PDB file of C-alpha atoms in Angstrom:
ATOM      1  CA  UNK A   1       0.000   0.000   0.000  1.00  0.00           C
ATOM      2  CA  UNK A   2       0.836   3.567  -0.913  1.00  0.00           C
ATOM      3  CA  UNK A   3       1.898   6.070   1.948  1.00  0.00           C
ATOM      4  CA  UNK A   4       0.032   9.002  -0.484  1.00  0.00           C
ATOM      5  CA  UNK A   5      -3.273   9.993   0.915  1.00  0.00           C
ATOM      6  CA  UNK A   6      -6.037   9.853  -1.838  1.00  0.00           C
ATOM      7  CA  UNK A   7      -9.260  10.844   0.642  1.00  0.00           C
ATOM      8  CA  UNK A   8      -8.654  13.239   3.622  1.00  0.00           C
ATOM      9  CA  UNK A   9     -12.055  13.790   5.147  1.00  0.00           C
ATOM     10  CA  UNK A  10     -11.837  16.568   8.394  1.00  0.00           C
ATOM     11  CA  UNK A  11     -14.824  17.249  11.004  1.00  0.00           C
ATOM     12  CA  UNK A  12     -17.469  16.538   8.320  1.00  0.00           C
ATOM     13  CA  UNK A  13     -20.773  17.492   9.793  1.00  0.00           C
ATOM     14  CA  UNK A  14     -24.075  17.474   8.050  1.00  0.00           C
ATOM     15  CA  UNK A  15     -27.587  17.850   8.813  1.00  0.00           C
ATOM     16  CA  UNK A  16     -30.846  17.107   6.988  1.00  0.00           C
ATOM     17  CA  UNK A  17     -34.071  19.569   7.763  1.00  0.00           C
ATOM     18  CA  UNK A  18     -32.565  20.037  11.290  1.00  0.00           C
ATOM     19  CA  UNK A  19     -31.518  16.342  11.841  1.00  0.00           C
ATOM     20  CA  UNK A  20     -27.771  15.864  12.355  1.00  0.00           C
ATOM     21  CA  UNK A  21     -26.837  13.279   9.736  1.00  0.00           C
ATOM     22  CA  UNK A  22     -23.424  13.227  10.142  1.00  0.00           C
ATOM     23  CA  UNK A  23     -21.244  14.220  13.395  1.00  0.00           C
ATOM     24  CA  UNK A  24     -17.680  15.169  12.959  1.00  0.00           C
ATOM     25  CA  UNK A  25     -16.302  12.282  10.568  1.00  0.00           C
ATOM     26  CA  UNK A  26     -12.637  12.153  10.105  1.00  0.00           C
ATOM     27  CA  UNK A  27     -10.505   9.943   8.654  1.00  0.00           C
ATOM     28  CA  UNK A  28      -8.072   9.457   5.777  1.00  0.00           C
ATOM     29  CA  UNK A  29      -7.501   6.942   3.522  1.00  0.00           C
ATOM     30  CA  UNK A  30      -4.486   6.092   1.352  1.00  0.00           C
ATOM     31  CA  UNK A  31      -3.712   5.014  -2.063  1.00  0.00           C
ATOM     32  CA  UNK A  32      -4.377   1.155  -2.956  1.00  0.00           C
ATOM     33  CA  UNK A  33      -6.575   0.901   0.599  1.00  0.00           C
ATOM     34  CA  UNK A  34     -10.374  -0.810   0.267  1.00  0.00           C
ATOM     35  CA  UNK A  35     -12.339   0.456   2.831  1.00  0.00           C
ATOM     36  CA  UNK A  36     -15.771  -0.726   4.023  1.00  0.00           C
ATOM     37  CA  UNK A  37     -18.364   1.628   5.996  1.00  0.00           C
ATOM     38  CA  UNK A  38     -20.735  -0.331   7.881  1.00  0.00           C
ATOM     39  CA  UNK A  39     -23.822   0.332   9.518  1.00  0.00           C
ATOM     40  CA  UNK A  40     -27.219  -0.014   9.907  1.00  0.00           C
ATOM     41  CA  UNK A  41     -29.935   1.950   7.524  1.00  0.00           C
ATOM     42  CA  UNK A  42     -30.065   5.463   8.550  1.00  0.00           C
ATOM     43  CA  UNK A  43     -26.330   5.311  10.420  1.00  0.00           C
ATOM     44  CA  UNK A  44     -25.523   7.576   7.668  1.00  0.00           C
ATOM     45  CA  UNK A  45     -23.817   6.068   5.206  1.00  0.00           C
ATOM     46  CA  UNK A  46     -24.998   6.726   1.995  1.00  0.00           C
ATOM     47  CA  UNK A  47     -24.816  10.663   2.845  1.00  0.00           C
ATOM     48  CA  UNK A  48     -21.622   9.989   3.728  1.00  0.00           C
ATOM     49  CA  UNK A  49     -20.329   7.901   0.554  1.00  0.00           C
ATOM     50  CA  UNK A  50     -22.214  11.500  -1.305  1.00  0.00           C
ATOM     51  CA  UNK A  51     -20.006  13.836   0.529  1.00  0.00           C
ATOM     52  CA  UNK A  52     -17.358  12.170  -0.313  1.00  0.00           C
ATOM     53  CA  UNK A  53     -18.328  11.801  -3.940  1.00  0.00           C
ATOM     54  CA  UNK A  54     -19.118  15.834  -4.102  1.00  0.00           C
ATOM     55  CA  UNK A  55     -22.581  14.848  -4.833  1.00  0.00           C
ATOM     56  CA  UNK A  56     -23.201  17.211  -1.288  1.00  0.00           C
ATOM     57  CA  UNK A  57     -21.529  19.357   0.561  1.00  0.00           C
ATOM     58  CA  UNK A  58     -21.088  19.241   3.903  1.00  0.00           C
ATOM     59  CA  UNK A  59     -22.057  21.966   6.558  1.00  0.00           C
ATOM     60  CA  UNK A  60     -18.715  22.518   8.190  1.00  0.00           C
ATOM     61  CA  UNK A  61     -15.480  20.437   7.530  1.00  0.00           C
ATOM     62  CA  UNK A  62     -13.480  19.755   4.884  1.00  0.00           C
ATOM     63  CA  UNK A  63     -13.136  16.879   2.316  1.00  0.00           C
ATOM     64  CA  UNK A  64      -9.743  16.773   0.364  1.00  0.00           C
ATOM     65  CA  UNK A  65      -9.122  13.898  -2.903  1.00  0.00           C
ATOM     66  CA  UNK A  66      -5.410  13.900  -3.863  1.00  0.00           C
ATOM     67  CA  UNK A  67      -5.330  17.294  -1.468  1.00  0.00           C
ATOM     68  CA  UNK A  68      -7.977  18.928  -3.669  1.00  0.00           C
ATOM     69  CA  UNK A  69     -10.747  20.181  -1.632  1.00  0.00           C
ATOM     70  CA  UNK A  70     -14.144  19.335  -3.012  1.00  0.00           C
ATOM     71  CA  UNK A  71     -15.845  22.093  -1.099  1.00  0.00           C
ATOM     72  CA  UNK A  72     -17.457  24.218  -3.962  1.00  0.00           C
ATOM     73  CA  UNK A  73     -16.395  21.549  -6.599  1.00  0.00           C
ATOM     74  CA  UNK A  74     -18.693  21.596  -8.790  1.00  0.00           C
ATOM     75  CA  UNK A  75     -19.982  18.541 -11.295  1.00  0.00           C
ATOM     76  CA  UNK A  76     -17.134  18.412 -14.668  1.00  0.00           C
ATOM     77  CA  UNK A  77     -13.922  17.662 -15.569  1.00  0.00           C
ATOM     78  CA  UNK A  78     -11.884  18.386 -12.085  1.00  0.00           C
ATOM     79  CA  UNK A  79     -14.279  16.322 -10.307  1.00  0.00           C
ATOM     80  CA  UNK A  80     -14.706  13.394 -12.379  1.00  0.00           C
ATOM     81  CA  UNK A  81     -11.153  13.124 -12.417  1.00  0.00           C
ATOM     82  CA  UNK A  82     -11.132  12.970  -8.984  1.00  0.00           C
ATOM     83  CA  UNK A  83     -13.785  10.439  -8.043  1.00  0.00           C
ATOM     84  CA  UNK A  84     -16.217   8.409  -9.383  1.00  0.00           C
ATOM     85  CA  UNK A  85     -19.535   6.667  -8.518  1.00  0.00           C
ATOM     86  CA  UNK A  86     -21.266   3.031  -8.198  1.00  0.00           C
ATOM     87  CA  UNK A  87     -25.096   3.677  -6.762  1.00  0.00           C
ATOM     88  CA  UNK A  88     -27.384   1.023  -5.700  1.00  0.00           C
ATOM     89  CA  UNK A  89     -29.699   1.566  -8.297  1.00  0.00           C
ATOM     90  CA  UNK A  90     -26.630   1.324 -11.516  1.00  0.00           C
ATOM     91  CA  UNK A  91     -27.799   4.763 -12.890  1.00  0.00           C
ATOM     92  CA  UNK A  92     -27.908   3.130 -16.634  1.00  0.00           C
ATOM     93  CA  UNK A  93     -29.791   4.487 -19.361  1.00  0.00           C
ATOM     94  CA  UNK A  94     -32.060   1.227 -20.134  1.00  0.00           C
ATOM     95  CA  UNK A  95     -32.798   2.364 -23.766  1.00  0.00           C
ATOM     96  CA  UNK A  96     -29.128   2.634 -25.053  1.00  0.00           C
ATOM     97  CA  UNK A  97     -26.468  -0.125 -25.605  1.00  0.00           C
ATOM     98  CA  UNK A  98     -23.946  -1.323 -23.306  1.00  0.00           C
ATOM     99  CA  UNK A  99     -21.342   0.755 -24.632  1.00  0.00           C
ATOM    100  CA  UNK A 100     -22.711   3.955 -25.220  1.00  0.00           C
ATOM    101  CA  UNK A 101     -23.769   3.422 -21.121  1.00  0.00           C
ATOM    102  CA  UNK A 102     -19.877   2.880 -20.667  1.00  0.00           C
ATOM    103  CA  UNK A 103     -18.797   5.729 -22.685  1.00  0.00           C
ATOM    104  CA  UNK A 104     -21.111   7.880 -20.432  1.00  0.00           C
ATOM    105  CA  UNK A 105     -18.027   8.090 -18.372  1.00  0.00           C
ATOM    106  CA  UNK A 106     -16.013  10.058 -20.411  1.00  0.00           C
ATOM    107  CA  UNK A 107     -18.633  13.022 -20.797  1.00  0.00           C
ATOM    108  CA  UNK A 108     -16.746  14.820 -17.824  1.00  0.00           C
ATOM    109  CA  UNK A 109     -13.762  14.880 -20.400  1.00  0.00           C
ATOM    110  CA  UNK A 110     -15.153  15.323 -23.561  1.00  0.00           C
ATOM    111  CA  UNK A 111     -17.053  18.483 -24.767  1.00  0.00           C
ATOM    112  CA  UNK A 112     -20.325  19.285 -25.555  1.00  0.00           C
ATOM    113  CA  UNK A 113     -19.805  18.529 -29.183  1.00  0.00           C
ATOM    114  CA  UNK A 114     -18.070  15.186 -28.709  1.00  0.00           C
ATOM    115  CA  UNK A 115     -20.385  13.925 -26.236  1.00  0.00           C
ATOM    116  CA  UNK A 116     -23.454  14.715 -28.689  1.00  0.00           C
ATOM    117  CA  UNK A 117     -21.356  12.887 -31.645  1.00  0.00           C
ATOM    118  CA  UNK A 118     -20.322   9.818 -29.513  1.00  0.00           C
ATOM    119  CA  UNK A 119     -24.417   9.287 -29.097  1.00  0.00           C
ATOM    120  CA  UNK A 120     -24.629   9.074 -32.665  1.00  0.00           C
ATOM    121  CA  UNK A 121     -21.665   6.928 -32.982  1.00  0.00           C
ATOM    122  CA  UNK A 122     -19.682   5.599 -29.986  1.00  0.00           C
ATOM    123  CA  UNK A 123     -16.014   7.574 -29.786  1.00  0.00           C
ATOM    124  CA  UNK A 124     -13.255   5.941 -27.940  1.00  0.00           C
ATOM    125  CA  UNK A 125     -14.639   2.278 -28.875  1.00  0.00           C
ATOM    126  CA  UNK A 126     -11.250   0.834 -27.850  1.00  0.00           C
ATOM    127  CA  UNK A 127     -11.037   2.008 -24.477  1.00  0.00           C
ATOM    128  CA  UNK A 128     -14.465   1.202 -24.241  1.00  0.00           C
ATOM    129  CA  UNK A 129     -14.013  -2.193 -25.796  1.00  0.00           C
ATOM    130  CA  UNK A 130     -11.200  -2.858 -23.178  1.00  0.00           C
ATOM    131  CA  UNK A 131     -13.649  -1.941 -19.787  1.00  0.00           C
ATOM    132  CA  UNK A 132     -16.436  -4.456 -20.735  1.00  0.00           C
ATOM    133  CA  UNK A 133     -14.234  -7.117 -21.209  1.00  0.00           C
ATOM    134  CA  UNK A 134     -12.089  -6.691 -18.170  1.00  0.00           C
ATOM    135  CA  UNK A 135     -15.980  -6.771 -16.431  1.00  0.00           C
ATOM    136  CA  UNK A 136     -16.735  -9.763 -18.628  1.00  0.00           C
ATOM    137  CA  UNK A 137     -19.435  -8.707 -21.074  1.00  0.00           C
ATOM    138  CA  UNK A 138     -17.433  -8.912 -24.485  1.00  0.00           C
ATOM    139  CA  UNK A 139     -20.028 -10.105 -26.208  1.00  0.00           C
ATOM    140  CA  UNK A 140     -22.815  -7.471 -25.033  1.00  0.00           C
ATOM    141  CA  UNK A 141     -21.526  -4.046 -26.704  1.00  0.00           C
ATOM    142  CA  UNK A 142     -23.771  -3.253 -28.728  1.00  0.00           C
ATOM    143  CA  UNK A 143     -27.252  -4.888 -26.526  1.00  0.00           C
ATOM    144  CA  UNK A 144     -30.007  -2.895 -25.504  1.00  0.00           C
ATOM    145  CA  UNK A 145     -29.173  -2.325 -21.094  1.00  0.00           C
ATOM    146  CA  UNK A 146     -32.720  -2.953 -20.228  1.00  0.00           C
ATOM    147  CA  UNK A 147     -32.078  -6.856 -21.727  1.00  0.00           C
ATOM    148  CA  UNK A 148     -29.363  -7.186 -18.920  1.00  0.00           C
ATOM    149  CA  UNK A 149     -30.017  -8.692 -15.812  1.00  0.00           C
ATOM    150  CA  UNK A 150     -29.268  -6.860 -12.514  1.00  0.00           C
ATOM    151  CA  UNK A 151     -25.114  -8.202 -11.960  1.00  0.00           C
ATOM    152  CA  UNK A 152     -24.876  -7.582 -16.107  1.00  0.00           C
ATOM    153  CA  UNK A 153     -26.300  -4.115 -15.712  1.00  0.00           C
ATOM    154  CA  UNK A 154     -23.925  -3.354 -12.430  1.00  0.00           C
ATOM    155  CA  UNK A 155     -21.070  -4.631 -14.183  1.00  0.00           C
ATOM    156  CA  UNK A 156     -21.503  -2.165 -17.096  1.00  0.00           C
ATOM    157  CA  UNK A 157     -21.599   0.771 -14.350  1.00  0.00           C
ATOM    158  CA  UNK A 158     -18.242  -0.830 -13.283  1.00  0.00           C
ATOM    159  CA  UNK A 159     -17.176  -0.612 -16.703  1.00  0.00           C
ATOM    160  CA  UNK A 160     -18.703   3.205 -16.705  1.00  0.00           C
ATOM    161  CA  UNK A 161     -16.128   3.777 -14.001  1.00  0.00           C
ATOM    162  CA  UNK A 162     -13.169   2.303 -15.178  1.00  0.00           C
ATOM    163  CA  UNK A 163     -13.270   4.692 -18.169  1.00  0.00           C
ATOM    164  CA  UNK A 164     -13.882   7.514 -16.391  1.00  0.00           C
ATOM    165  CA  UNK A 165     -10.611   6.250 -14.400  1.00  0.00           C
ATOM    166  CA  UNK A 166     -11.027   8.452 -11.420  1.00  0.00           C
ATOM    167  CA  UNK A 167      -8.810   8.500  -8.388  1.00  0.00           C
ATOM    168  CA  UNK A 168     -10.887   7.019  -5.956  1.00  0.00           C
ATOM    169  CA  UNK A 169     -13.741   4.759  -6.759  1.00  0.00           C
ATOM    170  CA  UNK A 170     -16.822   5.146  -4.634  1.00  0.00           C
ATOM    171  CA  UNK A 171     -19.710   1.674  -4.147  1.00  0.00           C
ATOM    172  CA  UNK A 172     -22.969   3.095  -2.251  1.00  0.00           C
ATOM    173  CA  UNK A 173     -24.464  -0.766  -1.677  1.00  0.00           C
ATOM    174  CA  UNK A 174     -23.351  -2.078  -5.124  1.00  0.00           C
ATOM    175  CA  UNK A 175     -24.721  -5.159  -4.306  1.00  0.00           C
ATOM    176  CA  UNK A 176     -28.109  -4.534  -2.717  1.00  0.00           C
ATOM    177  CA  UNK A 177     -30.601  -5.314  -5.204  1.00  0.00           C
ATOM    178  CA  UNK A 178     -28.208  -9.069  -6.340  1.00  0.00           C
ATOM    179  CA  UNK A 179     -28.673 -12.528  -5.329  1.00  0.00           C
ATOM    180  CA  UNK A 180     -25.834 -13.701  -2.771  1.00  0.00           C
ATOM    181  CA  UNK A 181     -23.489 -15.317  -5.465  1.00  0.00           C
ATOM    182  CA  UNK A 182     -23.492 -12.517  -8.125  1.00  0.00           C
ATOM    183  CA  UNK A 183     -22.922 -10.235  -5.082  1.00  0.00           C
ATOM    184  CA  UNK A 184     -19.766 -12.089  -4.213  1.00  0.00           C
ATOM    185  CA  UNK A 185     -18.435 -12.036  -7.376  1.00  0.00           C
ATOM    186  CA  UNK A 186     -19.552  -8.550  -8.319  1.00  0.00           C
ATOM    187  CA  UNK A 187     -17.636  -7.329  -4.646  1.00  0.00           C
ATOM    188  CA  UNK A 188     -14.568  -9.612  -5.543  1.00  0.00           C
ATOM    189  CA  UNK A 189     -15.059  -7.930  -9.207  1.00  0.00           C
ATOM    190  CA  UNK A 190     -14.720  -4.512  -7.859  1.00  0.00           C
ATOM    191  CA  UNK A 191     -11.792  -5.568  -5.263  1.00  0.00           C
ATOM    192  CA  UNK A 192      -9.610  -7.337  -8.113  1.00  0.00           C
ATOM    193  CA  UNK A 193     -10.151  -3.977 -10.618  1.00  0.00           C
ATOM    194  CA  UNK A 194      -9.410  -1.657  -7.659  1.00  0.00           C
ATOM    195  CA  UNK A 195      -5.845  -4.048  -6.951  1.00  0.00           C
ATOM    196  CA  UNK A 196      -5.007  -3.679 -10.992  1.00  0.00           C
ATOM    197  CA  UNK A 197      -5.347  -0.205 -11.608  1.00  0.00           C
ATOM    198  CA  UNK A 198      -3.990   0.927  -8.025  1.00  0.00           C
ATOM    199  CA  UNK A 199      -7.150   2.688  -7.446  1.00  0.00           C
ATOM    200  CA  UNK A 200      -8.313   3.587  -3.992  1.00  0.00           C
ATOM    201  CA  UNK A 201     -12.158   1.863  -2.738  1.00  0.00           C
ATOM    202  CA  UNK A 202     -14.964   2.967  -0.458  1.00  0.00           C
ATOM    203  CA  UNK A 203     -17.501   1.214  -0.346  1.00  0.00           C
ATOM    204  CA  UNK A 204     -20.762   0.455   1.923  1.00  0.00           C
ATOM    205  CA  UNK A 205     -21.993  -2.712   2.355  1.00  0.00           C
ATOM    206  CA  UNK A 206     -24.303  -4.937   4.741  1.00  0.00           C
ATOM    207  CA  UNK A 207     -23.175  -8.162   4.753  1.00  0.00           C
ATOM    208  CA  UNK A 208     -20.465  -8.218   7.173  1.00  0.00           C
ATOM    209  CA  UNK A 209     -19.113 -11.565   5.464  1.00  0.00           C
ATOM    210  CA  UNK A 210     -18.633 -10.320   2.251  1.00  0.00           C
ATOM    211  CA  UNK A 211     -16.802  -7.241   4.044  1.00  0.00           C
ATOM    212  CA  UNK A 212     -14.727  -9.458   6.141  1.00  0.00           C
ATOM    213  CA  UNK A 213     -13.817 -11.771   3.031  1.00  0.00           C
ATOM    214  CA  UNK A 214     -12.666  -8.484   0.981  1.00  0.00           C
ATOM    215  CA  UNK A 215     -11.460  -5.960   2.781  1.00  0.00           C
ATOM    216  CA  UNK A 216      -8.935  -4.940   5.356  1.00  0.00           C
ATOM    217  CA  UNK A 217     -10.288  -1.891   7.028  1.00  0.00           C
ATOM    218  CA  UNK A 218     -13.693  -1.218   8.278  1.00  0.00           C
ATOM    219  CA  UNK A 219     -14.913   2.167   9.406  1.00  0.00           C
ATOM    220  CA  UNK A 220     -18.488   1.656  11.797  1.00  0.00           C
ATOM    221  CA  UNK A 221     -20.906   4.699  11.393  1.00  0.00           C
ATOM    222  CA  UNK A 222     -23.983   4.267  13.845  1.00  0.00           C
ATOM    223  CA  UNK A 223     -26.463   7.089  13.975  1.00  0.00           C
ATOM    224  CA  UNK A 224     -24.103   9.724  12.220  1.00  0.00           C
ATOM    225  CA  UNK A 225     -21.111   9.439  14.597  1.00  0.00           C
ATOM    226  CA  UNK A 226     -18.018   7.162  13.745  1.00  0.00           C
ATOM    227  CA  UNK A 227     -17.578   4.856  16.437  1.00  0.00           C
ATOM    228  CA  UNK A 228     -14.654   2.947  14.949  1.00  0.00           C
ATOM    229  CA  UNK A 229     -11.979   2.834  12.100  1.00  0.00           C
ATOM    230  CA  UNK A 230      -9.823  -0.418  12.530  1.00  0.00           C
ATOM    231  CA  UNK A 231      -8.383  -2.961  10.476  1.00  0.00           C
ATOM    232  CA  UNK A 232     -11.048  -5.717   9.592  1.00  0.00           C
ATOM    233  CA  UNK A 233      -9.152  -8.443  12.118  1.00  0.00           C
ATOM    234  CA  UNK A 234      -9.471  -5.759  14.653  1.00  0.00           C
ATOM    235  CA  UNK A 235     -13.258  -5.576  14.388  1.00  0.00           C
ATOM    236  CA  UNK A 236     -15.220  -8.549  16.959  1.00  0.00           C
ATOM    237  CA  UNK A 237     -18.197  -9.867  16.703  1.00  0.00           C
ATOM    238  CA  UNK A 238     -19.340  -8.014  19.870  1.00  0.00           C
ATOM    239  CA  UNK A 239     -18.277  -4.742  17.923  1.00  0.00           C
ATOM    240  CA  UNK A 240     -20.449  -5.969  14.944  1.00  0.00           C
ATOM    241  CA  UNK A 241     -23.640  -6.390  17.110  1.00  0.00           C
ATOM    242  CA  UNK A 242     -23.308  -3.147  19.151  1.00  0.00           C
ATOM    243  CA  UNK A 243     -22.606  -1.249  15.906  1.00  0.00           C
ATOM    244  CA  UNK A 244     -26.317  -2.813  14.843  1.00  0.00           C
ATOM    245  CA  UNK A 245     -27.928  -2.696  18.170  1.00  0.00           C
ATOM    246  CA  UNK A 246     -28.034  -6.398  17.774  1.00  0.00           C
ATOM    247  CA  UNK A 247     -29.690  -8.415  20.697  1.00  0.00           C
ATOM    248  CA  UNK A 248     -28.903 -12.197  21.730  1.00  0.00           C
ATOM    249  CA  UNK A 249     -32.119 -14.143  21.423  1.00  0.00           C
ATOM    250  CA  UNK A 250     -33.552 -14.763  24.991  1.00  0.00           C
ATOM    251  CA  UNK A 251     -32.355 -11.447  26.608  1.00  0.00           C
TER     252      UNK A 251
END
């Protein structure tokens, strides 16, 4: 692992119609790390993985990619260069083929003009070409994304990513809506990419096996305040059911 600190995140605080979502998060996270944030549903999570992303900004605090504050940052060229995003719900356009979905991650670096021509006929097809077969769709350019089933369809926004080839790669619940053996793979997937391009991963996910099977740190969020940021051997089962509020049966 890299000493070089890709994500830098200082007393982020953010609130929601009054309701403290997030309570003075800090951490950092260096280059090559994958990082799980665990928690149960409303611990914050997701708002955090979209401050991170620059999708929101934070009320105080500070959030720094590659020493680049985000504050401000608004959505284009500087940011997609700086981070990009997996969501839940694959963000695909189901009408359009595989690879014109892909190629949707080079619109932060293309103009106006290019992007419009690469809908009419795909530009880049090579580097294209090269992300949906290192995700294992070769054969599925040029199909419609609505004939995909739900790993297919997450694996092209992988794909999305990888050409977009941010610093730090961001996975709100990639794996919520999957069965549990296309989420394994799709998590491995993700881990294996992140390892061969030297990328940097946060991710969120529930199932504390497939955390503990893939990565080596784990930061706990429960109700908007971090109550832990240790190394995945670190983190007890005891830990694991106090972080979910988790009761033994009979008590």
């Amino acid at each position: 692992m890299s000493s070089k600190i890709v994500l830098d995140l200082r007393d982020v605080c953010k609130s929601f119609a009054g309701n403290k979502v997030l309570h003075n998060i800090s951490f950092t996270i260096r280059q090559g790390e994958k990082v799980a944030i665990i928690g149960s549903s409303g611990a914050g999570k997701t708002t955090l993985l979209h401050v991170i992303a620059g999708i929101i900004q934070p009320d105080s605090g500070n959030v720094y990619i590659n020493g680049k504050s985000l504050n401000g940052l608004k959505p284009g060229r500087e940011l997609s260069k700086l981070v990009g995003v997996i969501h839940q719900q694959f963000d695909l356009v189901p009408q359009i083929s595989v690879i014109h979905n892909v190629l949707v991650g080079r619109l932060g670096q293309w103009s106006l003009l290019r992007s419009m021509l690469s809908m009419v006929w795909p530009i880049e097809r090579e580097l294209a070409s090269k992300a949906i077969a290192r995700v294992g769709l070769s054969g599925k350019q040029r199909e419609r994304t609505s004939n995909l089933s739900g790993g297919e369809q997450q694996r092209v926004a992988i794909a999305r990513m990888l050409v977009q080839d941010p610093e730090l790669f961001v996975a709100d619940e990639p794996v919520a809506s999957l069965d549990p053996t296309r989420a394994s793979y799709l998590v491995e997937l993700l881990g294996q990419i992140t390892d061969q391009t030297g990328k940097t991963l946060v991710t969120s996910l529930h199932s504390i096996d497939l955390v503990r099977k893939n990565f080596t740190r784990l930061i706990g969020l429960r109700n908007g305040i971090q109550v832990f940021d240790l190394d995945c051997q670190d983190v007890t089962d005891g830990m694991i059911k106090e972080l979910y509020d988790i009761e033994e049966i009979g008590t």
